[in-house]
Amino acid sequence: MSAHATDLHRDAVIWDTHGGFSPFADLDLSFLERWLASGVTYLSVNVGYDHVITWQDTVRAIAHFRRWIALHPRSFALAATTDDIALAKRDCKLAIAFDLEGTDALDGNIEMIALYYRLGVRQMLLAYNRTNRFAGGCHDEDMGLTPLGREAIAEMNRIGMVVDCSHTSHRSTMEMMERSSAPVVFSHSNPRALCDHGRNIRDDQIKACAATGGVIGINGVGAFLGDNDISARRMVEHIDYVAQLVGPDHVGLGLDYLPDVEEVPKLFARYPHAWPGYTAADMMANRFAPPELLPEITDLLVARGYSDSDVRGILGENFLRVARQVWQ
Ligand SMILES: [Zn+2]
């Protein structure tokens, strides 16, 4: 790693828009030290996803995670505002907020959005893989938003929760981006032009996201990067594709990393309907790029000729810009 890239990585705000581990209410979060050691400033921790985690499980997980963070103040801090993230950077801590994948956690009530915001949830996607009462899922019929989905977007805009389009059907995402009055993100979605997978997104989605002022977070999931290649080089190819298409101000990182590789195959065996079209063998073989890969990504971006300000944008300032505009 070049000395210049090392300095840039150390000084940058590094933003990981989505962690891939499940929100179990007895989880020891000590593994989050790995994000801190890799230079990460902010991580969005998942607190629920459709079909597997009930709204009661989500509330239990939030209670547990908030308490765990409060009991480990030397390394971690809950981020309610972007000022909290600046303080965490200054104090060499990992700032944490929460996200929801899907709307099972709302139990059909948009009133829950403001409550979750108060509890630390800063982004939410409407449908996780399968179609639900709000929107179409990316592995289900390509339908648009339902009336409830449209209400949810308006309420998220009102409250200051970031609208996230990952995992949701093409038509629903296009409607979400058209309707939202605030920038919209894909927290962890890769370009389909480089890997033709149902979880990946098309160029028109990438362009529509950028047009809202939003950001696409590139994930480190082998199946979505292609050929199960989780190298920094492959991730930078995906970053570069989005940067070439819509500019470097609209691309970031959402690794989707989980430390326990056995978690997904176990959950798949129990809740196969959450991941239609996947096989147990795929789930067993799937690899995930760890946060330790991040310095090499910085190094490769510098080597590719990205300017310092572009590299800082991709590593975190682009998503920070969205948070400054949307969070209240
Ligand atoms: Zn996901």
Coordinates of C-alpha atoms and ligand atoms in Angstrom, one line a residue:
M1 CA 0.0 0.0 0.0
S2 CA 1.4 3.4 -0.9
A3 CA 2.2 5.9 1.8
H4 CA -0.2 8.3 0.2
A5 CA -3.1 5.8 0.2
T6 CA -2.2 4.9 3.8
D7 CA -2.6 8.6 4.9
L8 CA -5.7 9.0 2.8
H9 CA -7.3 5.9 4.4
R10 CA -6.4 6.9 7.9
D11 CA -7.8 10.5 7.5
A12 CA -11.0 9.6 5.6
V13 CA -14.5 9.1 6.9
I14 CA -15.1 5.5 6.0
W15 CA -18.8 4.5 5.8
D16 CA -20.0 0.9 5.6
T17 CA -23.7 1.3 4.8
H18 CA -24.7 -2.3 5.8
G19 CA -23.5 -5.1 7.9
G20 CA -24.7 -8.6 6.9
F21 CA -25.0 -10.4 10.2
S22 CA -28.4 -11.2 11.6
P23 CA -29.9 -9.2 14.6
F24 CA -30.0 -11.9 17.2
A25 CA -30.8 -10.5 20.6
D26 CA -27.9 -12.5 22.3
L27 CA -25.2 -11.5 19.8
D28 CA -21.8 -10.6 21.2
L29 CA -20.8 -7.6 19.0
S30 CA -17.1 -7.8 19.9
F31 CA -16.4 -8.6 16.3
L32 CA -17.2 -5.0 15.4
E33 CA -13.6 -4.3 16.6
R34 CA -12.6 -5.6 13.1
W35 CA -14.4 -2.7 11.4
L36 CA -12.7 -0.2 13.8
A37 CA -9.2 -1.8 13.1
S38 CA -9.9 -1.6 9.4
G39 CA -10.4 2.2 9.6
V40 CA -14.2 2.2 9.4
T41 CA -15.8 5.3 10.9
Y42 CA -19.5 4.4 10.6
L43 CA -21.4 1.1 10.2
S44 CA -25.1 0.6 9.7
V45 CA -26.1 -2.5 11.7
N46 CA -29.1 -4.5 10.4
V47 CA -31.8 -4.9 13.0
G48 CA -34.4 -6.8 10.9
Y49 CA -35.3 -8.3 7.6
D50 CA -38.5 -9.8 6.2
H51 CA -39.6 -13.5 6.6
V52 CA -37.1 -14.3 9.3
I53 CA -37.1 -11.5 11.9
T54 CA -40.4 -10.5 13.4
W55 CA -41.1 -7.0 14.7
Q56 CA -40.7 -8.2 18.2
D57 CA -37.3 -9.7 17.4
T58 CA -36.3 -6.3 15.9
V59 CA -37.3 -4.4 19.1
R60 CA -35.4 -7.0 21.2
A61 CA -32.3 -6.7 19.0
I62 CA -32.4 -2.9 19.1
A63 CA -32.6 -2.9 22.9
H64 CA -29.7 -5.4 23.1
F65 CA -27.5 -3.6 20.6
R66 CA -28.1 -0.1 22.2
R67 CA -27.2 -1.5 25.6
W68 CA -24.1 -3.4 24.3
I69 CA -22.8 -0.2 22.6
A70 CA -23.5 1.8 25.8
L71 CA -21.4 -0.7 27.8
H72 CA -18.5 -0.5 25.3
P73 CA -17.9 3.3 25.2
R74 CA -14.2 3.2 24.5
S75 CA -14.6 1.7 21.0
F76 CA -18.2 2.3 20.0
A77 CA -20.8 5.1 19.9
L78 CA -24.4 5.3 18.8
A79 CA -24.8 7.9 16.1
A80 CA -28.0 9.8 16.2
T81 CA -26.7 12.7 14.1
T82 CA -23.9 13.3 11.6
D83 CA -22.1 15.4 14.3
D84 CA -21.9 12.2 16.4
I85 CA -20.1 10.6 13.4
A86 CA -17.5 13.5 13.4
L87 CA -17.0 13.0 17.1
A88 CA -16.5 9.3 16.7
K89 CA -13.9 9.9 14.0
R90 CA -12.1 12.4 16.2
D91 CA -12.1 9.9 19.2
C92 CA -11.2 6.9 17.0
K93 CA -14.5 5.1 17.7
L94 CA -16.8 3.2 15.4
A95 CA -20.1 5.1 15.1
I96 CA -23.2 2.9 14.7
A97 CA -26.8 3.4 13.6
F98 CA -29.3 0.8 12.5
D99 CA -31.1 -0.2 9.3
L100 CA -34.1 -2.4 8.4
E101 CA -34.3 -4.7 5.3
G102 CA -38.0 -4.8 4.5
T103 CA -41.1 -3.7 6.4
D104 CA -42.1 -6.8 8.5
A105 CA -40.7 -4.7 11.4
L106 CA -43.5 -2.1 10.9
D107 CA -46.3 -4.8 11.4
G108 CA -48.3 -2.9 8.7
N109 CA -48.2 0.5 10.6
I110 CA -46.3 3.4 9.1
E111 CA -46.6 5.0 12.6
M112 CA -43.7 2.6 13.5
I113 CA -41.3 4.5 11.2
A114 CA -41.0 7.5 13.6
L115 CA -40.6 5.2 16.6
Y116 CA -37.8 3.2 14.9
Y117 CA -36.1 6.5 14.0
R118 CA -36.1 7.5 17.6
L119 CA -34.5 4.1 18.4
G120 CA -31.7 4.7 15.9
V121 CA -32.9 3.3 12.6
R122 CA -31.6 5.6 9.8
Q123 CA -32.4 3.7 6.6
M124 CA -35.0 1.2 5.5
L125 CA -35.8 -0.7 2.4
L126 CA -39.5 -1.6 1.6
A127 CA -39.3 -5.3 0.4
Y128 CA -36.6 -7.9 1.1
N129 CA -36.4 -10.3 -1.9
R130 CA -40.1 -11.1 -1.8
T131 CA -43.2 -9.0 -2.5
N132 CA -45.0 -7.7 0.6
R133 CA -47.8 -5.3 1.5
F134 CA -45.6 -2.3 0.6
A135 CA -43.6 -3.1 -2.6
G136 CA -42.3 -5.8 -4.9
G137 CA -39.3 -7.8 -4.0
C138 CA -36.3 -8.2 -6.4
H139 CA -36.8 -12.0 -6.5
D140 CA -40.6 -11.8 -7.0
E141 CA -43.1 -10.3 -9.4
D142 CA -41.9 -6.9 -10.8
M143 CA -44.7 -4.8 -9.3
G144 CA -44.9 -1.2 -8.3
L145 CA -45.5 0.3 -4.9
T146 CA -48.8 -0.4 -3.1
P147 CA -50.8 2.5 -1.5
L148 CA -49.1 1.6 1.8
G149 CA -45.7 1.7 0.2
R150 CA -46.4 5.2 -1.1
E151 CA -47.4 6.3 2.3
A152 CA -44.3 4.8 3.8
I153 CA -42.1 6.8 1.4
A154 CA -43.9 10.0 2.4
E155 CA -43.5 9.2 6.1
M156 CA -39.8 8.4 5.7
N157 CA -39.3 11.7 4.0
R158 CA -41.2 13.5 6.7
I159 CA -39.2 11.8 9.5
G160 CA -35.7 11.9 7.9
M161 CA -35.2 8.2 7.4
V162 CA -33.2 7.3 4.3
V163 CA -35.1 5.5 1.6
D164 CA -33.1 2.4 0.6
C165 CA -33.9 0.5 -2.7
S166 CA -31.7 -2.6 -2.3
H167 CA -33.6 -6.0 -2.4
T168 CA -36.7 -4.4 -4.0
S169 CA -38.2 -5.0 -7.4
H170 CA -37.2 -2.9 -10.4
R171 CA -40.6 -1.2 -10.8
S172 CA -41.0 -0.4 -7.1
T173 CA -37.5 1.1 -6.9
M174 CA -38.1 3.3 -9.9
E175 CA -41.3 4.6 -8.2
M176 CA -39.6 5.0 -4.8
M177 CA -36.9 7.2 -6.5
E178 CA -39.5 9.2 -8.4
R179 CA -41.7 9.8 -5.4
S180 CA -39.0 10.5 -2.7
S181 CA -38.5 14.2 -2.0
A182 CA -35.1 13.4 -0.5
P183 CA -32.0 11.6 -1.9
V184 CA -32.5 7.8 -2.1
V185 CA -29.8 5.1 -1.8
F186 CA -29.1 1.5 -2.7
S187 CA -27.3 0.6 0.5
H188 CA -25.7 -2.6 -0.9
S189 CA -26.4 -3.4 -4.6
N190 CA -23.9 -4.1 -7.4
P191 CA -24.3 -3.3 -11.2
R192 CA -26.1 -6.0 -13.2
A193 CA -24.0 -5.1 -16.2
L194 CA -21.0 -6.7 -14.5
C195 CA -22.8 -9.7 -13.0
D196 CA -26.3 -10.7 -14.2
H197 CA -27.9 -11.6 -10.8
G198 CA -31.4 -10.8 -9.7
R199 CA -30.1 -8.9 -6.6
N200 CA -28.0 -6.6 -8.9
I201 CA -29.4 -3.4 -10.4
R202 CA -29.7 -2.1 -13.9
D203 CA -28.2 1.0 -15.4
D204 CA -31.6 2.9 -15.3
Q205 CA -31.8 2.3 -11.5
I206 CA -28.3 3.5 -11.0
K207 CA -29.0 6.7 -13.1
A208 CA -32.3 7.3 -11.3
C209 CA -30.6 7.0 -7.9
A210 CA -27.9 9.4 -8.9
A211 CA -30.5 11.9 -10.1
T212 CA -32.0 12.0 -6.6
G213 CA -28.6 13.0 -5.3
G214 CA -28.2 9.4 -3.9
V215 CA -25.5 6.9 -3.6
I216 CA -25.1 3.2 -4.6
G217 CA -23.2 1.1 -2.0
I218 CA -21.1 -1.7 -3.6
N219 CA -21.2 -4.9 -1.6
G220 CA -18.6 -7.6 -1.1
V221 CA -20.8 -10.6 -1.6
G222 CA -19.2 -13.2 -4.0
A223 CA -22.5 -14.1 -5.7
F224 CA -23.2 -10.5 -6.6
L225 CA -19.6 -9.5 -7.5
G226 CA -19.5 -12.5 -9.9
D227 CA -17.6 -15.8 -9.9
N228 CA -17.5 -15.6 -6.1
D229 CA -14.5 -13.3 -6.5
I230 CA -14.3 -11.1 -3.4
S231 CA -11.0 -9.5 -4.2
A232 CA -10.5 -5.8 -3.8
R233 CA -9.7 -5.7 -7.5
R234 CA -13.2 -7.0 -8.3
M235 CA -14.9 -4.7 -5.9
V236 CA -13.1 -1.7 -7.5
E237 CA -14.3 -2.9 -10.9
H238 CA -17.9 -2.5 -9.6
I239 CA -17.1 0.8 -8.0
D240 CA -15.5 2.0 -11.3
Y241 CA -18.5 0.9 -13.4
V242 CA -20.9 3.1 -11.3
A243 CA -18.4 6.0 -11.2
Q244 CA -18.1 5.9 -15.0
L245 CA -21.9 5.7 -15.4
V246 CA -23.0 8.5 -13.0
G247 CA -19.9 10.0 -11.6
P248 CA -17.8 9.3 -8.5
D249 CA -20.1 11.4 -6.2
H250 CA -22.7 8.6 -6.4
V251 CA -20.9 5.5 -5.4
G252 CA -19.9 4.2 -1.9
L253 CA -19.6 1.0 0.1
G254 CA -22.0 -1.4 1.8
L255 CA -20.0 -4.5 2.4
D256 CA -22.8 -6.8 3.8
Y257 CA -20.1 -8.7 5.7
L258 CA -20.9 -11.3 8.3
P259 CA -18.2 -12.8 10.5
D260 CA -20.0 -16.2 11.0
V261 CA -20.0 -17.9 7.6
E262 CA -22.3 -20.7 8.9
E263 CA -25.1 -18.2 9.7
V264 CA -26.6 -17.9 6.2
P265 CA -26.7 -21.6 5.3
K266 CA -28.4 -22.3 8.6
L267 CA -31.0 -19.6 8.1
F268 CA -31.6 -20.7 4.5
A269 CA -32.3 -24.3 5.7
R270 CA -34.9 -22.9 8.1
Y271 CA -36.5 -20.1 6.0
P272 CA -35.9 -21.0 2.3
H273 CA -38.8 -18.8 1.2
A274 CA -36.8 -15.7 2.1
W275 CA -34.2 -16.5 -0.7
P276 CA -36.2 -17.9 -3.7
G277 CA -34.0 -19.3 -6.5
Y278 CA -31.0 -19.9 -4.3
T279 CA -29.7 -23.4 -3.5
A280 CA -28.1 -24.7 -0.2
A281 CA -24.9 -25.3 -2.2
D282 CA -24.8 -21.6 -3.3
M283 CA -25.4 -20.5 0.3
M284 CA -22.6 -22.7 1.6
A285 CA -20.1 -21.6 -1.1
N286 CA -20.9 -17.8 -1.0
R287 CA -17.9 -15.7 0.2
F288 CA -18.0 -12.2 1.7
A289 CA -15.3 -9.5 1.5
P290 CA -14.2 -8.6 5.0
P291 CA -13.6 -5.0 6.3
E292 CA -9.9 -5.8 6.4
L293 CA -10.0 -5.5 2.6
L294 CA -10.8 -1.8 2.7
P295 CA -7.3 -0.4 2.8
E296 CA -6.5 -2.3 -0.4
I297 CA -9.6 -0.8 -2.0
T298 CA -8.3 2.7 -1.1
D299 CA -4.9 1.8 -2.6
L300 CA -6.4 0.5 -5.8
L301 CA -8.6 3.6 -6.2
V302 CA -5.5 5.8 -5.9
A303 CA -3.6 3.6 -8.3
R304 CA -6.5 3.9 -10.8
G305 CA -6.0 7.7 -10.8
Y306 CA -9.0 8.8 -8.7
S307 CA -8.4 12.2 -7.1
D308 CA -8.1 12.4 -3.3
S309 CA -11.5 14.0 -3.0
D310 CA -13.1 11.3 -5.2
V311 CA -11.5 8.6 -3.1
R312 CA -12.8 10.3 0.1
G313 CA -16.2 10.5 -1.5
I314 CA -16.3 6.8 -2.4
L315 CA -15.0 5.7 1.0
G316 CA -17.6 7.6 2.9
E317 CA -18.2 11.3 2.2
N318 CA -20.9 10.5 -0.4
F319 CA -23.0 8.6 2.0
L320 CA -22.2 11.2 4.7
R321 CA -23.5 13.9 2.3
V322 CA -26.9 12.0 2.0
A323 CA -27.1 11.6 5.8
R324 CA -26.5 15.4 6.2
Q325 CA -29.3 16.1 3.8
V326 CA -31.8 13.5 5.1
W327 CA -31.3 12.8 8.8
Q328 CA -33.1 15.2 11.1
Ligands
ZN1 ZN -29.2 -7.4 2.2

